[in-house]
Amino acid sequence: MGVRKRERAEGIKEAKKIMYFAKLNNCPTSPRKMRLMADLVRGEKIDKALNILKFSSKESSRKLEKLLLSAINNWQQKNEDASVEDADLFVKEIRVDGGTMLKRLRPAPQGRAHRIRKRSNHVTLVLAANDNTQSK
C-alpha cells in the first residue's frame, strides 16, 4: 500500500471514530415507502424521532425505529462515560438507497407474462451531537 493511500485510509478511519451511524441493508420494502418515514425523522432530536417512529402505523417505521436504537447504542459504545440525555443527539443524515430487486413473473391474459419487481432498500442513519452543548 502506498503512502498516500495509507494516509487517506487512516484519515477515513479517524473520521469514522467520531461518526455514529447504523446501516440496514436489503430491507424488503420499496425505497419510496421507506423514504416517507425517513423524511419525517431527518433533522429531529432522537427522542422526538423515536416518538414519531413508535406511533406511526407504517411497517417501515418499525424497521427505522430499530435502526435508530442501533445507532444510539453505537454512540453509547464509543462514549461510555457520557449519557444520551446530555449529549443532545439528533438525526444528522438518513439516506435510503435502492437495493437488489427480485424479479418475478405474473401470468397475464393470452399467454403473456408481466414482470413484477420486488424492491428492497439500504438505509444509512447518521447521528450527530449539537456543537453548542459540546463547547460549554
PDB file of C-alpha atoms in Angstrom:
ATOM      1  CA  MET A   1       0.000   0.000   0.000  1.00  0.00           C
ATOM      2  CA  GLY A   2       1.323   3.410  -0.977  1.00  0.00           C
ATOM      3  CA  VAL A   3       1.902   6.261   1.443  1.00  0.00           C
ATOM      4  CA  ARG A   4      -0.933   8.433   0.126  1.00  0.00           C
ATOM      5  CA  LYS A   5      -3.375   5.542   0.173  1.00  0.00           C
ATOM      6  CA  ARG A   6      -2.394   4.634   3.736  1.00  0.00           C
ATOM      7  CA  GLU A   7      -2.714   8.256   4.924  1.00  0.00           C
ATOM      8  CA  ARG A   8      -6.118   8.542   3.264  1.00  0.00           C
ATOM      9  CA  ALA A   9      -7.276   5.284   4.891  1.00  0.00           C
ATOM     10  CA  GLU A  10      -6.081   6.482   8.307  1.00  0.00           C
ATOM     11  CA  GLY A  11      -7.911   9.787   7.816  1.00  0.00           C
ATOM     12  CA  ILE A  12     -11.132   7.974   6.963  1.00  0.00           C
ATOM     13  CA  LYS A  13     -10.688   5.722   9.987  1.00  0.00           C
ATOM     14  CA  GLU A  14     -10.232   8.746  12.291  1.00  0.00           C
ATOM     15  CA  ALA A  15     -13.340  10.410  10.827  1.00  0.00           C
ATOM     16  CA  LYS A  16     -15.392   7.264  11.472  1.00  0.00           C
ATOM     17  CA  LYS A  17     -14.343   7.265  15.138  1.00  0.00           C
ATOM     18  CA  ILE A  18     -16.361  10.432  15.739  1.00  0.00           C
ATOM     19  CA  MET A  19     -19.258   9.373  13.462  1.00  0.00           C
ATOM     20  CA  TYR A  20     -22.124   7.414  14.938  1.00  0.00           C
ATOM     21  CA  PHE A  21     -24.100   5.515  12.347  1.00  0.00           C
ATOM     22  CA  ALA A  22     -26.050   2.366  11.649  1.00  0.00           C
ATOM     23  CA  LYS A  23     -26.854   0.660   8.361  1.00  0.00           C
ATOM     24  CA  LEU A  24     -29.731  -1.527   7.300  1.00  0.00           C
ATOM     25  CA  ASN A  25     -29.085  -3.467   4.107  1.00  0.00           C
ATOM     26  CA  ASN A  26     -31.520  -5.345   1.880  1.00  0.00           C
ATOM     27  CA  CYS A  27     -34.659  -4.338   3.754  1.00  0.00           C
ATOM     28  CA  PRO A  28     -37.582  -5.867   1.802  1.00  0.00           C
ATOM     29  CA  THR A  29     -39.567  -2.628   1.466  1.00  0.00           C
ATOM     30  CA  SER A  30     -39.639  -0.349  -1.535  1.00  0.00           C
ATOM     31  CA  PRO A  31     -37.367   2.679  -1.195  1.00  0.00           C
ATOM     32  CA  ARG A  32     -40.279   5.020  -1.879  1.00  0.00           C
ATOM     33  CA  LYS A  33     -42.223   3.743   1.143  1.00  0.00           C
ATOM     34  CA  MET A  34     -39.133   3.908   3.356  1.00  0.00           C
ATOM     35  CA  ARG A  35     -38.333   7.485   2.271  1.00  0.00           C
ATOM     36  CA  LEU A  36     -41.741   8.624   3.521  1.00  0.00           C
ATOM     37  CA  MET A  37     -40.717   7.717   7.069  1.00  0.00           C
ATOM     38  CA  ALA A  38     -37.106   8.832   6.653  1.00  0.00           C
ATOM     39  CA  ASP A  39     -38.233  12.332   5.677  1.00  0.00           C
ATOM     40  CA  LEU A  40     -40.232  12.614   8.905  1.00  0.00           C
ATOM     41  CA  VAL A  41     -37.252  11.993  11.211  1.00  0.00           C
ATOM     42  CA  ARG A  42     -34.471  13.744   9.259  1.00  0.00           C
ATOM     43  CA  GLY A  43     -33.017  16.541  11.396  1.00  0.00           C
ATOM     44  CA  GLU A  44     -35.083  15.697  14.508  1.00  0.00           C
ATOM     45  CA  LYS A  45     -33.744  15.108  18.004  1.00  0.00           C
ATOM     46  CA  ILE A  46     -33.572  11.416  18.857  1.00  0.00           C
ATOM     47  CA  ASP A  47     -36.342  11.433  21.484  1.00  0.00           C
ATOM     48  CA  LYS A  48     -38.765  13.147  19.089  1.00  0.00           C
ATOM     49  CA  ALA A  49     -37.686  10.853  16.232  1.00  0.00           C
ATOM     50  CA  LEU A  50     -38.285   7.763  18.392  1.00  0.00           C
ATOM     51  CA  ASN A  51     -41.774   9.025  19.267  1.00  0.00           C
ATOM     52  CA  ILE A  52     -42.595   9.699  15.619  1.00  0.00           C
ATOM     53  CA  LEU A  53     -41.482   6.209  14.632  1.00  0.00           C
ATOM     54  CA  LYS A  54     -43.120   4.462  17.582  1.00  0.00           C
ATOM     55  CA  PHE A  55     -46.573   5.932  16.985  1.00  0.00           C
ATOM     56  CA  SER A  56     -46.605   5.628  13.212  1.00  0.00           C
ATOM     57  CA  SER A  57     -48.737   2.870  11.698  1.00  0.00           C
ATOM     58  CA  LYS A  58     -46.441   2.159   8.746  1.00  0.00           C
ATOM     59  CA  GLU A  59     -44.395  -1.046   8.639  1.00  0.00           C
ATOM     60  CA  SER A  60     -41.217   0.777   7.643  1.00  0.00           C
ATOM     61  CA  SER A  61     -41.363   2.819  10.862  1.00  0.00           C
ATOM     62  CA  ARG A  62     -40.693  -0.321  12.940  1.00  0.00           C
ATOM     63  CA  LYS A  63     -37.526  -1.041  10.965  1.00  0.00           C
ATOM     64  CA  LEU A  64     -36.345   2.568  11.177  1.00  0.00           C
ATOM     65  CA  GLU A  65     -37.025   2.590  14.923  1.00  0.00           C
ATOM     66  CA  LYS A  66     -34.774  -0.433  15.411  1.00  0.00           C
ATOM     67  CA  LEU A  67     -32.127   1.196  13.222  1.00  0.00           C
ATOM     68  CA  LEU A  68     -32.246   4.419  15.270  1.00  0.00           C
ATOM     69  CA  LEU A  69     -31.926   2.438  18.509  1.00  0.00           C
ATOM     70  CA  SER A  70     -28.929   0.650  16.996  1.00  0.00           C
ATOM     71  CA  ALA A  71     -27.281   3.972  16.098  1.00  0.00           C
ATOM     72  CA  ILE A  72     -27.894   5.254  19.653  1.00  0.00           C
ATOM     73  CA  ASN A  73     -26.338   2.075  21.007  1.00  0.00           C
ATOM     74  CA  ASN A  74     -23.327   2.585  18.712  1.00  0.00           C
ATOM     75  CA  TRP A  75     -22.957   6.091  20.166  1.00  0.00           C
ATOM     76  CA  GLN A  76     -23.068   4.637  23.698  1.00  0.00           C
ATOM     77  CA  GLN A  77     -20.358   2.100  22.826  1.00  0.00           C
ATOM     78  CA  LYS A  78     -17.999   4.883  21.748  1.00  0.00           C
ATOM     79  CA  ASN A  79     -18.927   7.236  24.638  1.00  0.00           C
ATOM     80  CA  GLU A  80     -19.249   5.012  27.687  1.00  0.00           C
ATOM     81  CA  ASP A  81     -18.825   7.829  30.218  1.00  0.00           C
ATOM     82  CA  ALA A  82     -21.445  10.207  28.713  1.00  0.00           C
ATOM     83  CA  SER A  83     -25.223   9.963  28.960  1.00  0.00           C
ATOM     84  CA  VAL A  84     -27.574  10.106  25.989  1.00  0.00           C
ATOM     85  CA  GLU A  85     -29.750  12.848  27.529  1.00  0.00           C
ATOM     86  CA  ASP A  86     -26.789  15.217  27.996  1.00  0.00           C
ATOM     87  CA  ALA A  87     -25.391  14.605  24.503  1.00  0.00           C
ATOM     88  CA  ASP A  88     -28.328  16.264  22.697  1.00  0.00           C
ATOM     89  CA  LEU A  89     -28.129  13.877  19.725  1.00  0.00           C
ATOM     90  CA  PHE A  90     -30.083  14.407  16.521  1.00  0.00           C
ATOM     91  CA  VAL A  91     -30.500  12.599  13.197  1.00  0.00           C
ATOM     92  CA  LYS A  92     -27.918  14.359  11.047  1.00  0.00           C
ATOM     93  CA  GLU A  93     -28.361  12.319   7.910  1.00  0.00           C
ATOM     94  CA  ILE A  94     -30.594   9.495   6.756  1.00  0.00           C
ATOM     95  CA  ARG A  95     -30.211   8.037   3.275  1.00  0.00           C
ATOM     96  CA  VAL A  96     -32.472   5.491   1.597  1.00  0.00           C
ATOM     97  CA  ASP A  97     -30.915   3.890  -1.473  1.00  0.00           C
ATOM     98  CA  GLY A  98     -32.343   1.228  -3.732  1.00  0.00           C
ATOM     99  CA  GLY A  99     -31.177  -2.312  -3.106  1.00  0.00           C
ATOM    100  CA  THR A 100     -31.444  -5.513  -5.077  1.00  0.00           C
ATOM    101  CA  MET A 101     -34.626  -6.325  -6.950  1.00  0.00           C
ATOM    102  CA  LEU A 102     -36.236  -9.742  -7.043  1.00  0.00           C
ATOM    103  CA  LYS A 103     -37.808 -10.193 -10.455  1.00  0.00           C
ATOM    104  CA  ARG A 104     -40.884 -12.384 -10.651  1.00  0.00           C
ATOM    105  CA  LEU A 105     -43.342 -13.196 -13.417  1.00  0.00           C
ATOM    106  CA  ARG A 106     -47.109 -12.917 -13.069  1.00  0.00           C
ATOM    107  CA  PRO A 107     -49.374 -14.607 -15.607  1.00  0.00           C
ATOM    108  CA  ALA A 108     -51.224 -12.210 -17.916  1.00  0.00           C
ATOM    109  CA  PRO A 109     -54.031 -12.786 -20.421  1.00  0.00           C
ATOM    110  CA  GLN A 110     -53.476 -14.588 -23.721  1.00  0.00           C
ATOM    111  CA  GLY A 111     -50.373 -16.484 -22.607  1.00  0.00           C
ATOM    112  CA  ARG A 112     -48.267 -13.445 -21.806  1.00  0.00           C
ATOM    113  CA  ALA A 113     -46.487 -12.605 -18.569  1.00  0.00           C
ATOM    114  CA  HIS A 114     -45.890  -9.363 -16.691  1.00  0.00           C
ATOM    115  CA  ARG A 115     -42.723  -8.756 -14.735  1.00  0.00           C
ATOM    116  CA  ILE A 116     -43.138  -7.963 -11.038  1.00  0.00           C
ATOM    117  CA  ARG A 117     -40.212  -6.167  -9.382  1.00  0.00           C
ATOM    118  CA  LYS A 118     -39.979  -6.780  -5.650  1.00  0.00           C
ATOM    119  CA  ARG A 119     -37.813  -3.923  -4.462  1.00  0.00           C
ATOM    120  CA  SER A 120     -35.532  -3.645  -1.442  1.00  0.00           C
ATOM    121  CA  ASN A 121     -33.507  -0.794   0.005  1.00  0.00           C
ATOM    122  CA  HIS A 122     -30.444   0.169   2.000  1.00  0.00           C
ATOM    123  CA  VAL A 123     -30.804   2.718   4.821  1.00  0.00           C
ATOM    124  CA  THR A 124     -27.892   4.623   6.389  1.00  0.00           C
ATOM    125  CA  LEU A 125     -28.595   6.676   9.520  1.00  0.00           C
ATOM    126  CA  VAL A 126     -26.007   9.089  10.942  1.00  0.00           C
ATOM    127  CA  LEU A 127     -26.278  10.728  14.376  1.00  0.00           C
ATOM    128  CA  ALA A 128     -24.531  13.897  15.498  1.00  0.00           C
ATOM    129  CA  ALA A 129     -24.375  15.928  18.683  1.00  0.00           C
ATOM    130  CA  ASN A 130     -25.209  19.618  18.816  1.00  0.00           C
ATOM    131  CA  ASP A 131     -21.984  21.630  18.833  1.00  0.00           C
ATOM    132  CA  ASN A 132     -23.222  24.298  21.249  1.00  0.00           C
ATOM    133  CA  THR A 133     -23.560  21.734  24.068  1.00  0.00           C
ATOM    134  CA  GLN A 134     -20.060  20.367  23.481  1.00  0.00           C
ATOM    135  CA  SER A 135     -18.382  23.795  23.646  1.00  0.00           C
ATOM    136  CA  LYS A 136     -19.759  24.585  27.119  1.00  0.00           C
TER     137      LYS A 136
END
